PDB file of C-alpha atoms and ligand atoms in Angstrom:
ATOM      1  CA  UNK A   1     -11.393  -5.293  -6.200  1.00 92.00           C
ATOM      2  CA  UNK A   2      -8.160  -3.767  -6.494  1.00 95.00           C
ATOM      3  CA  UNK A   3      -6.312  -2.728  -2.702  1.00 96.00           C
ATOM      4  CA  UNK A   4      -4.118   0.094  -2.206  1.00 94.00           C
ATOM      5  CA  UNK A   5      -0.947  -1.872  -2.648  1.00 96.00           C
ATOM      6  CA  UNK A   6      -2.020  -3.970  -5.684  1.00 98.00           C
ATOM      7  CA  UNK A   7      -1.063  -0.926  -7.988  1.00 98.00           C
ATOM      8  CA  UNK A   8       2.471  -0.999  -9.734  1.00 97.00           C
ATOM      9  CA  UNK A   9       5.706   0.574  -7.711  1.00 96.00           C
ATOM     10  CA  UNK A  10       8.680   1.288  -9.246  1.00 96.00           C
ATOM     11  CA  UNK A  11      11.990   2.127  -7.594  1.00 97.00           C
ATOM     12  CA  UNK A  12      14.799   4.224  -9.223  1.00 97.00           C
ATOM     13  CA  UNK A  13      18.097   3.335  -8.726  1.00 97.00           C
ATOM     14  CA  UNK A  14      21.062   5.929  -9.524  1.00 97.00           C
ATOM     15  CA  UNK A  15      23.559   3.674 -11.368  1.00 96.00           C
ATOM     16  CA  UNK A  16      26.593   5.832 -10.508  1.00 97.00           C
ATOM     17  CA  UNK A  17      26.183   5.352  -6.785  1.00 97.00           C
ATOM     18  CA  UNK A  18      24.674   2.015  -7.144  1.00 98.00           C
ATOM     19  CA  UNK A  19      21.666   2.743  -4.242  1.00 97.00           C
ATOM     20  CA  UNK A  20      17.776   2.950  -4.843  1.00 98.00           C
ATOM     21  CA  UNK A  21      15.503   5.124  -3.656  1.00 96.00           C
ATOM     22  CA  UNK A  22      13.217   4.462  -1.710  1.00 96.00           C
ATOM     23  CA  UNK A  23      14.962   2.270   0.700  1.00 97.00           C
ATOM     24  CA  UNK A  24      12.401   0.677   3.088  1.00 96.00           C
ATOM     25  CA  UNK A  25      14.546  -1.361   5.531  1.00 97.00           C
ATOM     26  CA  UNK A  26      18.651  -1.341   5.984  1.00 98.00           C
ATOM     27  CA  UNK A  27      20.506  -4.261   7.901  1.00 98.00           C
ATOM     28  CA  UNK A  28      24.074  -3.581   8.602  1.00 98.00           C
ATOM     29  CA  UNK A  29      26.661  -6.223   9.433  1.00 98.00           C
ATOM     30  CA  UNK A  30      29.750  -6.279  11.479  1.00 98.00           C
ATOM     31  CA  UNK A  31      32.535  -8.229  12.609  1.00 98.00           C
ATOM     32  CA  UNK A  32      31.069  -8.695  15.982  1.00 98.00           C
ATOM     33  CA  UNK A  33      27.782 -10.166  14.123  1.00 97.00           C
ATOM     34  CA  UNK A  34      30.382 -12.974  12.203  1.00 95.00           C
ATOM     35  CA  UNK A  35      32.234 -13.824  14.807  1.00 87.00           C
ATOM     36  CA  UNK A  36      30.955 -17.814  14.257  1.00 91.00           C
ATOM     37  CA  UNK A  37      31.570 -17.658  10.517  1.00 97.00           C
ATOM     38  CA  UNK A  38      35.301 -16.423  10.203  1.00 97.00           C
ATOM     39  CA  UNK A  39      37.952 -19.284  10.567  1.00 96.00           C
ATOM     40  CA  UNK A  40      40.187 -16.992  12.378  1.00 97.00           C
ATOM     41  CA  UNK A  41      38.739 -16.155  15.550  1.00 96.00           C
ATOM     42  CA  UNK A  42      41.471 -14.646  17.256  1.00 97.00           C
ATOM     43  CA  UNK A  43      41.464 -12.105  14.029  1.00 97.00           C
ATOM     44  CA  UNK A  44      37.900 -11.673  14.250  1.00 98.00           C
ATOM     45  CA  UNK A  45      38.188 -10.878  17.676  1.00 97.00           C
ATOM     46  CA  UNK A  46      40.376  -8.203  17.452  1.00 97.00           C
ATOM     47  CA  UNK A  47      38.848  -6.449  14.819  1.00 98.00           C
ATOM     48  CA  UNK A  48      35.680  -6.284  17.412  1.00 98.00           C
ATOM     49  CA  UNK A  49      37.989  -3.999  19.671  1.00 98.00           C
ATOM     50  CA  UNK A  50      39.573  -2.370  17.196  1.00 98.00           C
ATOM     51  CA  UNK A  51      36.356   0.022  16.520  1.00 98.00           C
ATOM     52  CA  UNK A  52      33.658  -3.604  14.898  1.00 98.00           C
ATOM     53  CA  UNK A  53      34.131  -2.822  11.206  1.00 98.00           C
ATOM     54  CA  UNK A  54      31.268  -2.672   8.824  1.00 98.00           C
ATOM     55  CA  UNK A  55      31.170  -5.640   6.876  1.00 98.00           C
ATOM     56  CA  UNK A  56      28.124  -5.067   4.553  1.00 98.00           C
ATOM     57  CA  UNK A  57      24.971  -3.572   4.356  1.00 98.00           C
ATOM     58  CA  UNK A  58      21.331  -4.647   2.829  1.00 98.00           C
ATOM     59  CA  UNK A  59      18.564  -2.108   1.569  1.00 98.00           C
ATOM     60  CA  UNK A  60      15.430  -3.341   1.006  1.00 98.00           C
ATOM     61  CA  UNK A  61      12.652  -2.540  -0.703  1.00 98.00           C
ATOM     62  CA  UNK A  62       9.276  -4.997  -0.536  1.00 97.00           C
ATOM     63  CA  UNK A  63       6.486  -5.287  -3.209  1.00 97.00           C
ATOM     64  CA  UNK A  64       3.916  -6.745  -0.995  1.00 97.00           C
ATOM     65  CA  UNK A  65       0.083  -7.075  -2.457  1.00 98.00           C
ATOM     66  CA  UNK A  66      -2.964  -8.803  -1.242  1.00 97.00           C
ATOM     67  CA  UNK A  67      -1.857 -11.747  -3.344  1.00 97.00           C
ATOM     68  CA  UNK A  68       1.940 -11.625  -3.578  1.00 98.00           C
ATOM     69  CA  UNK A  69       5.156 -10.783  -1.656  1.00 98.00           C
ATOM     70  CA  UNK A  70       8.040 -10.225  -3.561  1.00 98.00           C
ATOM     71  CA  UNK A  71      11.170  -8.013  -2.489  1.00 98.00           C
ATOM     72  CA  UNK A  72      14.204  -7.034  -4.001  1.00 98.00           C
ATOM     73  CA  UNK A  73      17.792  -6.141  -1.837  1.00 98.00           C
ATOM     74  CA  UNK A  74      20.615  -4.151  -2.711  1.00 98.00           C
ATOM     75  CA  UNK A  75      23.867  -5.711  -0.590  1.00 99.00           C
ATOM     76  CA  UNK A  76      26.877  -4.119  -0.588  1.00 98.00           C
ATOM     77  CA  UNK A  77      30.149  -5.385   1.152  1.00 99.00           C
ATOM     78  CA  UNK A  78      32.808  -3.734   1.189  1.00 98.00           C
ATOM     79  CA  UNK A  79      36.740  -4.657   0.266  1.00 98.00           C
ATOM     80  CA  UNK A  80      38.675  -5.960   2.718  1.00 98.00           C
ATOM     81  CA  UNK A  81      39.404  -9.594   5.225  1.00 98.00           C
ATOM     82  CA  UNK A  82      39.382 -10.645   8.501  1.00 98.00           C
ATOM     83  CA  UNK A  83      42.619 -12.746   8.923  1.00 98.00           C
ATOM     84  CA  UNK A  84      43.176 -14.203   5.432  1.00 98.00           C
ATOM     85  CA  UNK A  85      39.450 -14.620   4.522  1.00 98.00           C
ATOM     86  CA  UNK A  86      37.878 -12.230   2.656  1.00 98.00           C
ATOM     87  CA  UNK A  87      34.517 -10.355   3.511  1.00 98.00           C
ATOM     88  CA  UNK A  88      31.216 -12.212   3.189  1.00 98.00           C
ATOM     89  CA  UNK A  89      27.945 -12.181   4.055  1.00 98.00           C
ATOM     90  CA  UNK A  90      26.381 -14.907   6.851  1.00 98.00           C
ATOM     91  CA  UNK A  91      24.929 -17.323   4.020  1.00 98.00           C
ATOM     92  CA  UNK A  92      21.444 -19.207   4.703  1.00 98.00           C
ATOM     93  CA  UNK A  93      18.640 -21.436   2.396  1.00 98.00           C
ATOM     94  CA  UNK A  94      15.552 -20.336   2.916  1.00 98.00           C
ATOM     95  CA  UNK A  95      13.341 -22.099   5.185  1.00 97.00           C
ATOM     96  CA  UNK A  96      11.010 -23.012   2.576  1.00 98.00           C
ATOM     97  CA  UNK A  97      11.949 -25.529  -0.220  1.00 97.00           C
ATOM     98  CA  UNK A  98      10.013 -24.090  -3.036  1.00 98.00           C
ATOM     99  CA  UNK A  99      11.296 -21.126  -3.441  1.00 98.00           C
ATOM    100  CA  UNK A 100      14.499 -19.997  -5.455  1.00 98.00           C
ATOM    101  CA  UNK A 101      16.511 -16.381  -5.995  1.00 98.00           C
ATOM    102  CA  UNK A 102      18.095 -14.558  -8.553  1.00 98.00           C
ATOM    103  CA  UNK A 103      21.268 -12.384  -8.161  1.00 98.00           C
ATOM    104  CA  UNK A 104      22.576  -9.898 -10.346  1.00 98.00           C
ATOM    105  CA  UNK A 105      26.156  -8.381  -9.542  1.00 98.00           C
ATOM    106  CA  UNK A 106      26.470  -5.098 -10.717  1.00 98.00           C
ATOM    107  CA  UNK A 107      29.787  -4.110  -9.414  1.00 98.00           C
ATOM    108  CA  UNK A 108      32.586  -5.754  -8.347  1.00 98.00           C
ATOM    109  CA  UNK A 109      34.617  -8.767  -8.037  1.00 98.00           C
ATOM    110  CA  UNK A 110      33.785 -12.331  -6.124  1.00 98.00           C
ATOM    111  CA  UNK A 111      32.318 -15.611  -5.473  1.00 98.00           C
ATOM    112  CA  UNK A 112      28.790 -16.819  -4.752  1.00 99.00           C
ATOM    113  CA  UNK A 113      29.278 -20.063  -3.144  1.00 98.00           C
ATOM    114  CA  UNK A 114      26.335 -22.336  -2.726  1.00 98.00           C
ATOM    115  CA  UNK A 115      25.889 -25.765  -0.940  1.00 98.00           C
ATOM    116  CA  UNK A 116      22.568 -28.346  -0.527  1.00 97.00           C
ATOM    117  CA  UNK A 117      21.900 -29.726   2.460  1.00 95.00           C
ATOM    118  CA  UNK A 118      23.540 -32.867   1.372  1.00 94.00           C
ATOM    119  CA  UNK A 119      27.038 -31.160   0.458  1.00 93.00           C
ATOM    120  CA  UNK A 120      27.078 -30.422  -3.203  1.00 97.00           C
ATOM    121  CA  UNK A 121      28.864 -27.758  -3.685  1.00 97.00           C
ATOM    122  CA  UNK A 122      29.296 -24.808  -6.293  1.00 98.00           C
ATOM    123  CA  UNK A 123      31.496 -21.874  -6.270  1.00 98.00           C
ATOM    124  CA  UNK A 124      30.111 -19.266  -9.588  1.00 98.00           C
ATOM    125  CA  UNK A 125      32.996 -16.836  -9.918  1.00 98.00           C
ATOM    126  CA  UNK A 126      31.204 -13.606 -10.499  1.00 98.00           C
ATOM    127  CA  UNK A 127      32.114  -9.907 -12.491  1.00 98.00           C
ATOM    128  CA  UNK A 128      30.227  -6.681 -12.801  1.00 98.00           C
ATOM    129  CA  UNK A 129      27.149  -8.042 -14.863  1.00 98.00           C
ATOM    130  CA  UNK A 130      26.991 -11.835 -13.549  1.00 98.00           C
ATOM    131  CA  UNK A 131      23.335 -12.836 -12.737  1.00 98.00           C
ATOM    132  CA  UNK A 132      22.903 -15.718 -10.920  1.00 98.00           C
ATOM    133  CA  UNK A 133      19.698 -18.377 -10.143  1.00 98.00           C
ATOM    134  CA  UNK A 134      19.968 -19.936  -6.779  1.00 98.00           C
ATOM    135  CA  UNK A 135      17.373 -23.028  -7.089  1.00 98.00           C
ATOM    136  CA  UNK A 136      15.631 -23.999  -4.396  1.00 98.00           C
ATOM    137  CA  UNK A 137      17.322 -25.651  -1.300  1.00 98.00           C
ATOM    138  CA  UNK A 138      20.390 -24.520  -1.653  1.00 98.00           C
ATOM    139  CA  UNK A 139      22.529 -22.406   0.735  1.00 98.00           C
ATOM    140  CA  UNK A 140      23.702 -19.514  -0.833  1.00 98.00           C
ATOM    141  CA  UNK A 141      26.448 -17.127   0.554  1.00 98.00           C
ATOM    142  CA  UNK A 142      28.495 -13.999  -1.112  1.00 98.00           C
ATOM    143  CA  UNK A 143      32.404 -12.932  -1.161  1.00 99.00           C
ATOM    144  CA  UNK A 144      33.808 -10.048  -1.919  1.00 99.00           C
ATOM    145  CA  UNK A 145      37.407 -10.620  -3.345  1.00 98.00           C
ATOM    146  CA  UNK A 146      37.963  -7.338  -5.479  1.00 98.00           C
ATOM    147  CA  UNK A 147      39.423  -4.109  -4.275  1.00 98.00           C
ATOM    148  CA  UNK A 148      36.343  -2.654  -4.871  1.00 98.00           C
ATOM    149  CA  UNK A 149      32.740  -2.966  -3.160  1.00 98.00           C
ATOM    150  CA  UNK A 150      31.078  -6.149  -3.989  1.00 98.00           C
ATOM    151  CA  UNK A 151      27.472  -4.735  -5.231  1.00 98.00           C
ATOM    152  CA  UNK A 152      24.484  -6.923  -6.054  1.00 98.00           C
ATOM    153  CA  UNK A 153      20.685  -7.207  -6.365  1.00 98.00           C
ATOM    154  CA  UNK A 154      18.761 -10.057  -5.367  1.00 98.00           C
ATOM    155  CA  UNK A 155      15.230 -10.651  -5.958  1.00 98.00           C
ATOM    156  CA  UNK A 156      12.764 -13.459  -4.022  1.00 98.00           C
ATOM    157  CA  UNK A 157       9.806 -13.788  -2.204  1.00 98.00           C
ATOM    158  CA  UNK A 158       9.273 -12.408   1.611  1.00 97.00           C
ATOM    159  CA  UNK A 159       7.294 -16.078   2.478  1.00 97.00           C
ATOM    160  CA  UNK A 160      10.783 -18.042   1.663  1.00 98.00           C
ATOM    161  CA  UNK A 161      12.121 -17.325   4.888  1.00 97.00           C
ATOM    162  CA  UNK A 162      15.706 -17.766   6.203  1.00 97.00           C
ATOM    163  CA  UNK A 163      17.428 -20.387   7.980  1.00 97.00           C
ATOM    164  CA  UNK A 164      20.528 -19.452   9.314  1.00 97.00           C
ATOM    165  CA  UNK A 165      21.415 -22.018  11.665  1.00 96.00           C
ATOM    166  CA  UNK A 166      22.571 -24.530   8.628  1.00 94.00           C
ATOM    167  CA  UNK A 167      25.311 -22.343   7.114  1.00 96.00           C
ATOM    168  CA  UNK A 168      26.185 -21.359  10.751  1.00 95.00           C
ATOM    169  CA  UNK A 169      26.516 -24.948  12.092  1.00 94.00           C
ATOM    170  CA  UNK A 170      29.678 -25.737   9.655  1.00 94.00           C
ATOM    171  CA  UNK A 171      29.945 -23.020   7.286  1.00 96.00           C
ATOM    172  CA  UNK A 172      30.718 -23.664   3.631  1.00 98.00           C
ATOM    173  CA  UNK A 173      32.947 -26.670   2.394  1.00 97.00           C
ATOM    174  CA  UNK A 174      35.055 -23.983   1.054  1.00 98.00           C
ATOM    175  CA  UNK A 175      37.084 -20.582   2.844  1.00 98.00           C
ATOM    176  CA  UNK A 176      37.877 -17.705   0.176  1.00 98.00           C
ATOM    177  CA  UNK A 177      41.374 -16.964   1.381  1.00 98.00           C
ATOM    178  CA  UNK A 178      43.360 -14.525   0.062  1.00 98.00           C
ATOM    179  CA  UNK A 179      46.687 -16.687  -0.558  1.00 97.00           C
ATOM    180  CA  UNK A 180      49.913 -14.364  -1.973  1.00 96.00           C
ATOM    181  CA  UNK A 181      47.726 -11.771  -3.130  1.00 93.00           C
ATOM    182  CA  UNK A 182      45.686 -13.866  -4.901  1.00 97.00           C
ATOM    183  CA  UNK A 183      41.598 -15.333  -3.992  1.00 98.00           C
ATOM    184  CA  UNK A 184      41.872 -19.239  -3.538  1.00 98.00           C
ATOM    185  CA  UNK A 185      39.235 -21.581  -2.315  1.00 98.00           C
ATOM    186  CA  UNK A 186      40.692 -23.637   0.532  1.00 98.00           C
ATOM    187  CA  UNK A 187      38.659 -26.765   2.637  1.00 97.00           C
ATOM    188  CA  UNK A 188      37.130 -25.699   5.673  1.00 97.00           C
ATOM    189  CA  UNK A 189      38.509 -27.562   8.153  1.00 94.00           C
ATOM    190  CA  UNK A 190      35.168 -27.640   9.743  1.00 92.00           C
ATOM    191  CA  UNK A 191      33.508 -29.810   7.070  1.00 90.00           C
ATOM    192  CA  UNK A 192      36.744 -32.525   7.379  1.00 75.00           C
ATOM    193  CA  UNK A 193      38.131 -32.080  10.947  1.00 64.00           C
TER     194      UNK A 193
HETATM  195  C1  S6P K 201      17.895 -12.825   0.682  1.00 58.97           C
HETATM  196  C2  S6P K 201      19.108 -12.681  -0.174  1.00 58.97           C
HETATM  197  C3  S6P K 201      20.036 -11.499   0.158  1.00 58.97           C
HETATM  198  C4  S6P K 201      20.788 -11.661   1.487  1.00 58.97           C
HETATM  199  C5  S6P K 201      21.853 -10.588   1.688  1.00 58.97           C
HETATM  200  C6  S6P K 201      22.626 -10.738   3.001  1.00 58.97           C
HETATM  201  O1  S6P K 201      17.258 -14.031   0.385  1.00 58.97           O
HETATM  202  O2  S6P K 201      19.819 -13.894  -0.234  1.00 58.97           O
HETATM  203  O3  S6P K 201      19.321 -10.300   0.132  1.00 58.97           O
HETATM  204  O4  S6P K 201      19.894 -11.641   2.580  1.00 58.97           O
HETATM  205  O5  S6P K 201      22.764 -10.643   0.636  1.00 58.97           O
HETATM  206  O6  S6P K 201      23.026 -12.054   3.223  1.00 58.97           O
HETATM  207  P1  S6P K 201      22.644 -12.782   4.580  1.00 58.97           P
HETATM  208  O7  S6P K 201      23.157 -14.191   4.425  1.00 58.97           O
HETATM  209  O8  S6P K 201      23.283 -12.020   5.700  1.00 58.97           O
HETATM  210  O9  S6P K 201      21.142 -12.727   4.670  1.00 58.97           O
HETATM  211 ZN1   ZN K 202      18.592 -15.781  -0.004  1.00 58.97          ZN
END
């Protein structure tokens, strides 16, 4: 017997302004919610008193039914760096190891950088139409290096949780600096102190 929430839903996004409607949730991140994952903290921490800028922002939208839990999130960050590093989100693996992602970019310039626990590593250098599978287990985080907003979907299931607290520990083996003018992956000096 069907439920009330085991019909279809559709959501209509407006492709000029890249948004969808409806938006169910929205998470917005600043500098004072980074200030671990920057490299420069003395940058980060002046951006905090200099008005917190808006880093990015997630819309959500959740397909949940009595047998399944999908969602799909629009993120959005916008141009710019703190210090020499350019805007990203937070990064995490989901807490469960079963469960991978997809990512489709559809505007913008950037890097998804992702990482296993033991310290592979993969940087996918990503355009307006890049869509990306992040397999299971591995830590997955976003860059904007364009001039423009960095605008993607992603698509996964609500019961893969998040795990923060890995990416957060040492970040990513790589920084995307901007280095004269131009995006270049650096070592974190975290990962080889
Ligand atoms: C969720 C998916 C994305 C991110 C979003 C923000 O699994 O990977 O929707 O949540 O891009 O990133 P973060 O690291 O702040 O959650
Ligand atoms: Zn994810």
């Amino acid at each position: 017997m069907l439920q009330p929430n085991d019909y279809p839903v559709s959501v209509q996004f407006d492709l000029s302004k890249l948004v969808f409607s409806p938006v169910l949730e929205k998470v917005e991140r600043r500098v004072s919610d980074m200030a671990k994952h920057f490299h420069d903290k003395d940058a980060a921490q002046t951006l905090v008193t200099q008005g917190d800028k808006l880093l990015y922002e997630v819309l959500y939208h959740s397909f949940e039914t009595s047998k399944s839990d999908m969602v799909m999130c629009l993120t959005r960050i916008f141009s710019g760096t703190v210090g020499d590093e350019y805007h990203m989100t937070k990064g995490h693996i989901h807490a469960r190891d079963d469960q991978a992602e997809i990512y489709f970019c559809l505007q913008g310039e950037g890097y998804l950088l992702l990482q296993t626990l033991d310290g592979e590593f993969r940087a996918e250098r990503w355009t307006a139409g890049t869509l990306s599978h992040i397999p299971p287990m591995w830590a997955h985080r976003t860059v904007n290096t364009g001039t423009n907003d960095l605008v993607f979907v992603s698509v996964f299931n609500l019961s893969a949780g998040y795990d923060y607290g890995v990416v957060e520990a040492k970040g990513f083996k790589k920084l995307v600096v901007e280095h004269d003018g131009q995006p270049t992956l650096t070592d974190n000096p975290r990962w080889n102190p």
